């Protein structure tokens, strides 16, 4: 029997559901069909009525989903958490971290934004897309603002956890499959996409290492400057983790496909973060890879984590056939994933849902 349904039937509360990943992953769970968990991102948090939320979460519960990564702030969560709990679904709050487009509080502090190597603030010049407005991870005021926001979320009663998204730098290099879309050949790090060169970041780095990255002939080749930026994000994530864990909530993050690619493209050293589980977005088409990249990418992440935490392979439902869905699930399993997460609910038509339902049975 499906364990989630079992827990629901015997009437155990959320504590048992929350504890289940740790009970079952301690004994090679990834090979156990029953433990392969399905997650779904469900967005447009504040724009939906309670009835719409209830209908969508009910459908996911009936399809055998384990949990949802739900959009919306504190007020929306107060509505959605009880619904998810009544259906036996885990619910984690989906939160954007460093990229904060149109954020009123941040915009009142223009100095909070990340600065590119060619000197532009991400508030004024948006790299790649209009919704790209990145904050600087080194400024104490930015860190305090982000952490307080996560504390407010983590204090929502009954919530299972917080899931971090955009917890990284702006893409210094885009995955290969996206170059044509932006008419770019990114065979090296370009100054307009390379962050953060604000006074705070450069000053902090200089105090530690004795030189300013802007004085280097080619900052992209400097190992210490790269490491400084991996650490800036890692330190912030680990501070968030401490606060979230103090409130008895889980912390997870959606990250780039593999630890190596995540470092190279967006300076995420996610295998070093204090997370409870991780969602690598192995969107193979973005990387101009075949579908087998779902398996090999998953394997890389599983090996890097070395059993320290569950890994749920994230997949993008756009431009996928029902057959693709079935193959993605098989590839994620073959790579050793503990489950799969789909982005997003709006792309789950009946045909795709039927495939997932059949796989679960
Ligand atoms: Zn900075």
CSV table of C-alpha atoms and ligand atoms in Angstrom, one decimal:
chain,number,residue,atom,x,y,z
A,1,UNK,CA,0.0,0.0,0.0
A,2,UNK,CA,1.1,3.6,-0.7
A,3,UNK,CA,2.6,4.7,2.6
A,4,UNK,CA,1.1,8.2,2.4
A,5,UNK,CA,-2.3,6.7,2.0
A,6,UNK,CA,-1.5,4.3,4.8
A,7,UNK,CA,-0.5,7.1,7.1
A,8,UNK,CA,-3.7,9.0,6.3
A,9,UNK,CA,-5.9,6.0,6.9
A,10,UNK,CA,-4.5,5.2,10.3
A,11,UNK,CA,-4.9,8.8,11.2
A,12,UNK,CA,-1.4,9.9,12.1
A,13,UNK,CA,-0.7,13.6,12.1
A,14,UNK,CA,1.8,15.6,10.1
A,15,UNK,CA,4.7,14.7,12.3
A,16,UNK,CA,4.6,11.1,11.1
A,17,UNK,CA,4.4,12.3,7.5
A,18,UNK,CA,7.3,14.8,8.0
A,19,UNK,CA,9.4,12.1,9.6
A,20,UNK,CA,8.9,9.6,6.8
A,21,UNK,CA,11.7,10.6,4.4
A,22,UNK,CA,14.2,9.9,7.2
A,23,UNK,CA,12.8,6.6,8.2
A,24,UNK,CA,12.6,5.3,4.7
A,25,UNK,CA,15.8,6.8,3.2
A,26,UNK,CA,18.0,5.3,5.9
A,27,UNK,CA,17.8,1.9,4.2
A,28,UNK,CA,18.4,2.3,0.5
A,29,UNK,CA,15.0,3.7,-0.3
A,30,UNK,CA,15.8,4.8,-3.9
A,31,UNK,CA,15.4,1.2,-5.1
A,32,UNK,CA,12.0,0.8,-3.4
A,33,UNK,CA,9.2,1.6,-5.8
A,34,UNK,CA,6.8,2.6,-3.1
A,35,UNK,CA,9.2,5.3,-1.7
A,36,UNK,CA,9.6,7.1,-5.0
A,37,UNK,CA,8.0,10.4,-4.2
A,38,UNK,CA,6.3,12.8,-6.6
A,39,UNK,CA,6.2,16.6,-6.0
A,40,UNK,CA,4.6,19.4,-7.9
A,41,UNK,CA,5.2,23.1,-8.0
A,42,UNK,CA,1.8,24.9,-7.7
A,43,UNK,CA,2.1,28.6,-8.5
A,44,UNK,CA,-0.1,31.7,-8.7
A,45,UNK,CA,-0.4,31.5,-4.9
A,46,UNK,CA,-2.4,34.6,-4.1
A,47,UNK,CA,-4.4,34.7,-7.3
A,48,UNK,CA,-6.4,31.6,-6.6
A,49,UNK,CA,-9.5,31.1,-4.5
A,50,UNK,CA,-9.7,28.6,-1.7
A,51,UNK,CA,-11.9,26.4,-3.9
A,52,UNK,CA,-9.3,26.4,-6.8
A,53,UNK,CA,-6.6,25.5,-4.4
A,54,UNK,CA,-8.7,22.7,-2.9
A,55,UNK,CA,-9.5,21.3,-6.3
A,56,UNK,CA,-5.9,21.4,-7.5
A,57,UNK,CA,-4.5,19.8,-4.3
A,58,UNK,CA,-7.2,17.2,-4.3
A,59,UNK,CA,-6.3,16.2,-7.8
A,60,UNK,CA,-2.6,15.9,-6.9
A,61,UNK,CA,-3.4,13.8,-3.8
A,62,UNK,CA,-5.6,11.4,-5.9
A,63,UNK,CA,-2.8,11.1,-8.4
A,64,UNK,CA,-0.5,9.8,-5.7
A,65,UNK,CA,1.6,13.0,-5.2
A,66,UNK,CA,3.6,13.2,-2.0
A,67,UNK,CA,4.0,16.9,-1.7
A,68,UNK,CA,3.6,20.4,-3.2
A,69,UNK,CA,5.9,23.3,-3.5
A,70,UNK,CA,3.3,26.0,-3.1
A,71,UNK,CA,3.4,29.6,-4.2
A,72,UNK,CA,2.2,32.5,-2.1
A,73,UNK,CA,3.1,34.4,1.0
A,74,UNK,CA,2.1,34.0,4.7
A,75,UNK,CA,-1.6,34.8,4.1
A,76,UNK,CA,-1.9,32.4,1.2
A,77,UNK,CA,-0.1,29.6,3.2
A,78,UNK,CA,-2.5,30.1,6.1
A,79,UNK,CA,-5.2,29.0,3.7
A,80,UNK,CA,-3.4,26.3,1.7
A,81,UNK,CA,-1.6,24.5,4.6
A,82,UNK,CA,-4.7,23.2,6.2
A,83,UNK,CA,-6.0,22.0,2.8
A,84,UNK,CA,-2.8,20.2,2.1
A,85,UNK,CA,-2.7,18.6,5.5
A,86,UNK,CA,-6.3,17.4,5.3
A,87,UNK,CA,-5.4,15.6,2.0
A,88,UNK,CA,-2.2,14.0,3.5
A,89,UNK,CA,0.1,16.1,1.3
A,90,UNK,CA,3.4,17.7,2.4
A,91,UNK,CA,3.4,21.4,1.7
A,92,UNK,CA,6.6,23.5,1.4
A,93,UNK,CA,6.6,27.2,0.6
A,94,UNK,CA,8.2,28.1,-2.7
A,95,UNK,CA,10.4,31.2,-2.2
A,96,UNK,CA,12.5,33.2,-4.5
A,97,UNK,CA,15.7,34.3,-2.8
A,98,UNK,CA,18.3,36.4,-4.7
A,99,UNK,CA,16.2,37.4,-7.8
A,100,UNK,CA,13.5,39.8,-6.5
A,101,UNK,CA,11.8,41.5,-9.5
A,102,UNK,CA,9.7,44.5,-8.6
A,103,UNK,CA,10.3,44.0,-4.8
A,104,UNK,CA,9.1,47.2,-3.2
A,105,UNK,CA,11.3,46.9,-0.1
A,106,UNK,CA,14.4,46.2,-2.1
A,107,UNK,CA,13.7,49.0,-4.6
A,108,UNK,CA,13.6,51.5,-1.7
A,109,UNK,CA,17.3,50.5,-1.2
A,110,UNK,CA,18.9,50.7,-4.7
A,111,UNK,CA,22.3,49.9,-3.1
A,112,UNK,CA,21.0,46.4,-2.3
A,113,UNK,CA,21.2,45.2,-5.9
A,114,UNK,CA,24.1,43.2,-7.4
A,115,UNK,CA,26.5,45.1,-9.6
A,116,UNK,CA,28.0,43.6,-12.8
A,117,UNK,CA,31.6,43.5,-13.7
A,118,UNK,CA,31.0,46.4,-16.2
A,119,UNK,CA,29.5,48.5,-13.4
A,120,UNK,CA,25.7,48.3,-13.9
A,121,UNK,CA,23.2,47.7,-11.1
A,122,UNK,CA,20.9,44.8,-11.7
A,123,UNK,CA,18.1,47.2,-10.6
A,124,UNK,CA,18.7,49.4,-13.7
A,125,UNK,CA,20.1,46.9,-16.3
A,126,UNK,CA,18.3,43.5,-16.3
A,127,UNK,CA,20.6,40.8,-17.7
A,128,UNK,CA,18.8,38.5,-20.2
A,129,UNK,CA,15.2,39.3,-19.0
A,130,UNK,CA,13.1,42.0,-17.5
A,131,UNK,CA,12.4,39.9,-14.4
A,132,UNK,CA,16.1,39.6,-13.6
A,133,UNK,CA,16.7,41.9,-10.7
A,134,UNK,CA,19.4,40.3,-8.4
A,135,UNK,CA,20.3,41.3,-4.9
A,136,UNK,CA,23.9,41.3,-3.5
A,137,UNK,CA,24.4,38.3,-1.2
A,138,UNK,CA,27.2,40.0,0.8
A,139,UNK,CA,25.4,43.1,2.2
A,140,UNK,CA,24.2,42.5,5.8
A,141,UNK,CA,21.0,44.5,5.2
A,142,UNK,CA,20.1,42.2,2.3
A,143,UNK,CA,20.9,39.1,4.3
A,144,UNK,CA,18.8,40.3,7.2
A,145,UNK,CA,15.9,41.1,4.9
A,146,UNK,CA,16.0,37.7,3.2
A,147,UNK,CA,16.4,35.8,6.4
A,148,UNK,CA,13.6,37.7,8.2
A,149,UNK,CA,11.3,36.8,5.2
A,150,UNK,CA,12.2,33.2,5.5
A,151,UNK,CA,11.5,33.3,9.3
A,152,UNK,CA,8.1,34.8,8.7
A,153,UNK,CA,7.3,31.9,6.3
A,154,UNK,CA,8.8,29.2,8.6
A,155,UNK,CA,6.5,30.4,11.4
A,156,UNK,CA,3.3,29.4,9.6
A,157,UNK,CA,1.7,26.8,11.7
A,158,UNK,CA,1.6,23.3,10.1
A,159,UNK,CA,3.8,24.2,7.1
A,160,UNK,CA,6.3,21.4,6.4
A,161,UNK,CA,9.2,23.4,5.0
A,162,UNK,CA,10.6,26.2,2.9
A,163,UNK,CA,11.9,25.6,-0.6
A,164,UNK,CA,14.4,28.1,-1.9
A,165,UNK,CA,14.5,29.1,-5.6
A,166,UNK,CA,16.8,31.5,-7.4
A,167,UNK,CA,19.2,31.0,-4.5
A,168,UNK,CA,22.3,31.9,-6.6
A,169,UNK,CA,24.0,34.5,-8.7
A,170,UNK,CA,22.6,35.6,-12.1
A,171,UNK,CA,23.6,33.1,-14.8
A,172,UNK,CA,27.2,34.1,-15.7
A,173,UNK,CA,26.8,31.5,-18.5
A,174,UNK,CA,23.5,30.2,-19.7
A,175,UNK,CA,23.1,26.4,-20.3
A,176,UNK,CA,23.9,25.6,-24.0
A,177,UNK,CA,20.4,25.1,-25.0
A,178,UNK,CA,19.4,28.7,-24.2
A,179,UNK,CA,22.2,30.5,-26.2
A,180,UNK,CA,20.1,30.9,-29.4
A,181,UNK,CA,17.1,32.3,-27.5
A,182,UNK,CA,19.3,35.2,-26.3
A,183,UNK,CA,21.5,35.3,-29.5
A,184,UNK,CA,24.7,34.7,-27.5
A,185,UNK,CA,27.8,32.6,-27.8
A,186,UNK,CA,28.8,32.2,-24.1
A,187,UNK,CA,32.1,30.4,-24.4
A,188,UNK,CA,33.5,32.6,-21.7
A,189,UNK,CA,32.2,34.8,-18.8
A,190,UNK,CA,31.0,38.1,-20.2
A,191,UNK,CA,31.2,41.2,-17.9
A,192,UNK,CA,27.6,42.2,-18.3
A,193,UNK,CA,26.5,38.8,-16.8
A,194,UNK,CA,29.2,38.5,-14.2
A,195,UNK,CA,28.2,39.6,-10.6
A,196,UNK,CA,28.7,41.0,-7.9
A,197,UNK,CA,31.3,43.7,-8.1
A,198,UNK,CA,29.7,46.1,-5.6
A,199,UNK,CA,31.9,47.9,-3.1
A,200,UNK,CA,30.8,45.6,-0.3
A,201,UNK,CA,31.7,42.4,-2.2
A,202,UNK,CA,35.0,43.7,-3.5
A,203,UNK,CA,35.9,45.2,-0.1
A,204,UNK,CA,35.2,42.0,1.7
A,205,UNK,CA,37.2,40.0,-0.7
A,206,UNK,CA,40.1,42.4,-0.6
A,207,UNK,CA,40.1,42.3,3.2
A,208,UNK,CA,40.4,38.5,3.0
A,209,UNK,CA,42.7,38.0,0.0
A,210,UNK,CA,44.6,41.3,-0.3
A,211,UNK,CA,43.5,42.3,-3.9
A,212,UNK,CA,40.5,43.7,-5.7
A,213,UNK,CA,39.1,41.4,-8.4
A,214,UNK,CA,38.6,44.4,-10.7
A,215,UNK,CA,42.4,44.8,-10.7
A,216,UNK,CA,42.9,41.3,-12.3
A,217,UNK,CA,43.4,41.0,-16.0
A,218,UNK,CA,40.7,38.3,-16.1
A,219,UNK,CA,38.7,38.0,-12.9
A,220,UNK,CA,36.9,34.9,-14.4
A,221,UNK,CA,40.1,32.9,-14.1
A,222,UNK,CA,40.7,33.6,-10.4
A,223,UNK,CA,39.9,30.6,-8.3
A,224,UNK,CA,39.7,32.5,-5.0
A,225,UNK,CA,37.2,35.0,-6.4
A,226,UNK,CA,35.1,32.2,-7.7
A,227,UNK,CA,35.2,30.4,-4.3
A,228,UNK,CA,34.3,33.7,-2.5
A,229,UNK,CA,31.1,33.8,-4.5
A,230,UNK,CA,30.2,30.1,-3.9
A,231,UNK,CA,30.7,30.8,-0.2
A,232,UNK,CA,28.6,34.0,-0.2
A,233,UNK,CA,25.6,31.9,-1.3
A,234,UNK,CA,26.4,28.9,0.8
A,235,UNK,CA,26.8,31.1,4.0
A,236,UNK,CA,23.4,32.7,3.3
A,237,UNK,CA,21.7,29.4,2.7
A,238,UNK,CA,23.2,27.9,5.9
A,239,UNK,CA,22.0,30.9,7.9
A,240,UNK,CA,18.5,30.5,6.5
A,241,UNK,CA,18.7,26.8,7.4
A,242,UNK,CA,19.5,27.5,11.0
A,243,UNK,CA,16.5,29.7,11.4
A,244,UNK,CA,14.1,27.4,9.5
A,245,UNK,CA,15.4,24.3,11.5
A,246,UNK,CA,14.9,26.2,14.8
A,247,UNK,CA,11.3,26.4,13.9
A,248,UNK,CA,11.1,22.6,13.2
A,249,UNK,CA,10.6,23.1,9.4
A,250,UNK,CA,12.6,21.5,6.6
A,251,UNK,CA,14.7,23.4,4.1
A,252,UNK,CA,15.2,22.5,0.5
A,253,UNK,CA,16.2,24.2,-2.7
A,254,UNK,CA,15.7,23.9,-6.5
A,255,UNK,CA,19.2,24.2,-8.0
A,256,UNK,CA,21.0,23.8,-11.3
A,257,UNK,CA,21.4,20.3,-12.8
A,258,UNK,CA,24.6,19.0,-11.3
A,259,UNK,CA,27.0,20.4,-8.7
A,260,UNK,CA,29.7,21.1,-11.4
A,261,UNK,CA,27.3,22.8,-13.8
A,262,UNK,CA,25.7,24.8,-10.9
A,263,UNK,CA,29.1,26.2,-9.9
A,264,UNK,CA,30.1,27.0,-13.5
A,265,UNK,CA,26.8,28.7,-14.5
A,266,UNK,CA,25.4,30.3,-11.4
A,267,UNK,CA,28.0,29.8,-8.6
A,268,UNK,CA,25.9,27.4,-6.6
A,269,UNK,CA,27.9,24.9,-4.5
A,270,UNK,CA,24.7,23.2,-3.5
A,271,UNK,CA,26.3,19.9,-2.4
A,272,UNK,CA,27.7,22.0,0.5
A,273,UNK,CA,24.4,23.4,1.8
A,274,UNK,CA,22.6,22.5,5.0
A,275,UNK,CA,19.5,21.3,3.2
A,276,UNK,CA,17.1,18.5,4.1
A,277,UNK,CA,16.7,17.6,0.5
A,278,UNK,CA,17.4,19.0,-2.9
A,279,UNK,CA,15.6,19.4,-6.3
A,280,UNK,CA,18.2,19.6,-9.1
A,281,UNK,CA,16.5,21.0,-12.2
A,282,UNK,CA,17.7,18.5,-14.8
A,283,UNK,CA,15.9,20.3,-17.6
A,284,UNK,CA,17.8,18.4,-20.3
A,285,UNK,CA,16.5,20.5,-23.2
A,286,UNK,CA,18.0,23.7,-21.6
A,287,UNK,CA,21.3,22.0,-21.6
A,288,UNK,CA,20.9,20.8,-25.2
A,289,UNK,CA,21.1,17.2,-23.9
A,290,UNK,CA,19.2,14.1,-24.7
A,291,UNK,CA,16.7,12.7,-22.2
A,292,UNK,CA,19.3,10.3,-20.8
A,293,UNK,CA,20.8,13.4,-19.1
A,294,UNK,CA,18.0,13.0,-16.5
A,295,UNK,CA,19.7,9.7,-15.5
A,296,UNK,CA,23.4,10.8,-15.7
A,297,UNK,CA,22.7,14.2,-14.1
A,298,UNK,CA,20.8,12.6,-11.3
A,299,UNK,CA,23.7,10.1,-10.7
A,300,UNK,CA,26.2,13.0,-10.4
A,301,UNK,CA,24.1,14.7,-7.7
A,302,UNK,CA,23.5,11.5,-5.8
A,303,UNK,CA,27.2,10.7,-5.8
A,304,UNK,CA,28.1,14.3,-4.7
A,305,UNK,CA,25.6,14.1,-1.8
A,306,UNK,CA,26.9,10.6,-0.8
A,307,UNK,CA,23.7,9.7,1.0
A,308,UNK,CA,23.6,12.8,3.2
A,309,UNK,CA,20.1,13.8,2.0
A,310,UNK,CA,17.4,12.8,-0.5
A,311,UNK,CA,17.6,14.1,-4.0
A,312,UNK,CA,14.4,14.7,-6.1
A,313,UNK,CA,15.1,15.2,-9.8
A,314,UNK,CA,13.1,18.2,-11.0
A,315,UNK,CA,11.6,18.1,-14.5
A,316,UNK,CA,10.0,20.8,-16.7
A,317,UNK,CA,6.6,19.7,-18.1
A,318,UNK,CA,6.7,22.1,-21.1
A,319,UNK,CA,7.1,20.6,-24.5
A,320,UNK,CA,6.9,17.0,-23.2
A,321,UNK,CA,4.8,14.2,-24.5
A,322,UNK,CA,3.2,11.6,-22.2
A,323,UNK,CA,5.9,9.2,-23.3
A,324,UNK,CA,8.6,11.7,-22.3
A,325,UNK,CA,7.0,11.8,-18.8
A,326,UNK,CA,7.2,8.0,-18.4
A,327,UNK,CA,10.9,8.0,-19.6
A,328,UNK,CA,11.8,10.9,-17.3
A,329,UNK,CA,10.5,9.0,-14.3
A,330,UNK,CA,12.4,5.9,-15.3
A,331,UNK,CA,15.6,7.8,-15.9
A,332,UNK,CA,15.3,9.6,-12.5
A,333,UNK,CA,14.9,6.2,-10.8
A,334,UNK,CA,17.8,4.7,-12.8
A,335,UNK,CA,20.0,7.6,-11.6
A,336,UNK,CA,19.1,6.9,-8.0
A,337,UNK,CA,16.7,9.7,-7.2
A,338,UNK,CA,14.4,9.5,-4.2
A,339,UNK,CA,11.6,10.9,-6.3
A,340,UNK,CA,10.7,13.5,-9.0
A,341,UNK,CA,9.3,17.0,-8.9
A,342,UNK,CA,7.4,18.6,-11.8
A,343,UNK,CA,7.2,22.2,-12.9
A,344,UNK,CA,4.5,23.0,-12.9
A,345,UNK,CA,0.8,22.3,-12.1
A,346,UNK,CA,-0.5,24.4,-15.0
A,347,UNK,CA,1.2,22.1,-17.5
A,348,UNK,CA,-0.3,18.9,-16.1
A,349,UNK,CA,-3.0,18.1,-18.6
A,350,UNK,CA,-5.2,15.0,-18.2
A,351,UNK,CA,-3.1,12.9,-20.6
A,352,UNK,CA,0.1,13.5,-18.6
A,353,UNK,CA,-1.8,13.0,-15.3
A,354,UNK,CA,-3.0,9.6,-16.5
A,355,UNK,CA,0.6,8.5,-17.2
A,356,UNK,CA,1.7,9.5,-13.7
A,357,UNK,CA,-1.3,7.9,-12.1
A,358,UNK,CA,-0.5,4.6,-14.0
A,359,UNK,CA,3.1,4.8,-12.9
A,360,UNK,CA,2.2,5.2,-9.3
A,361,UNK,CA,0.0,2.1,-9.4
B,1,LIG,ZN1,27.8,42.7,-3.8
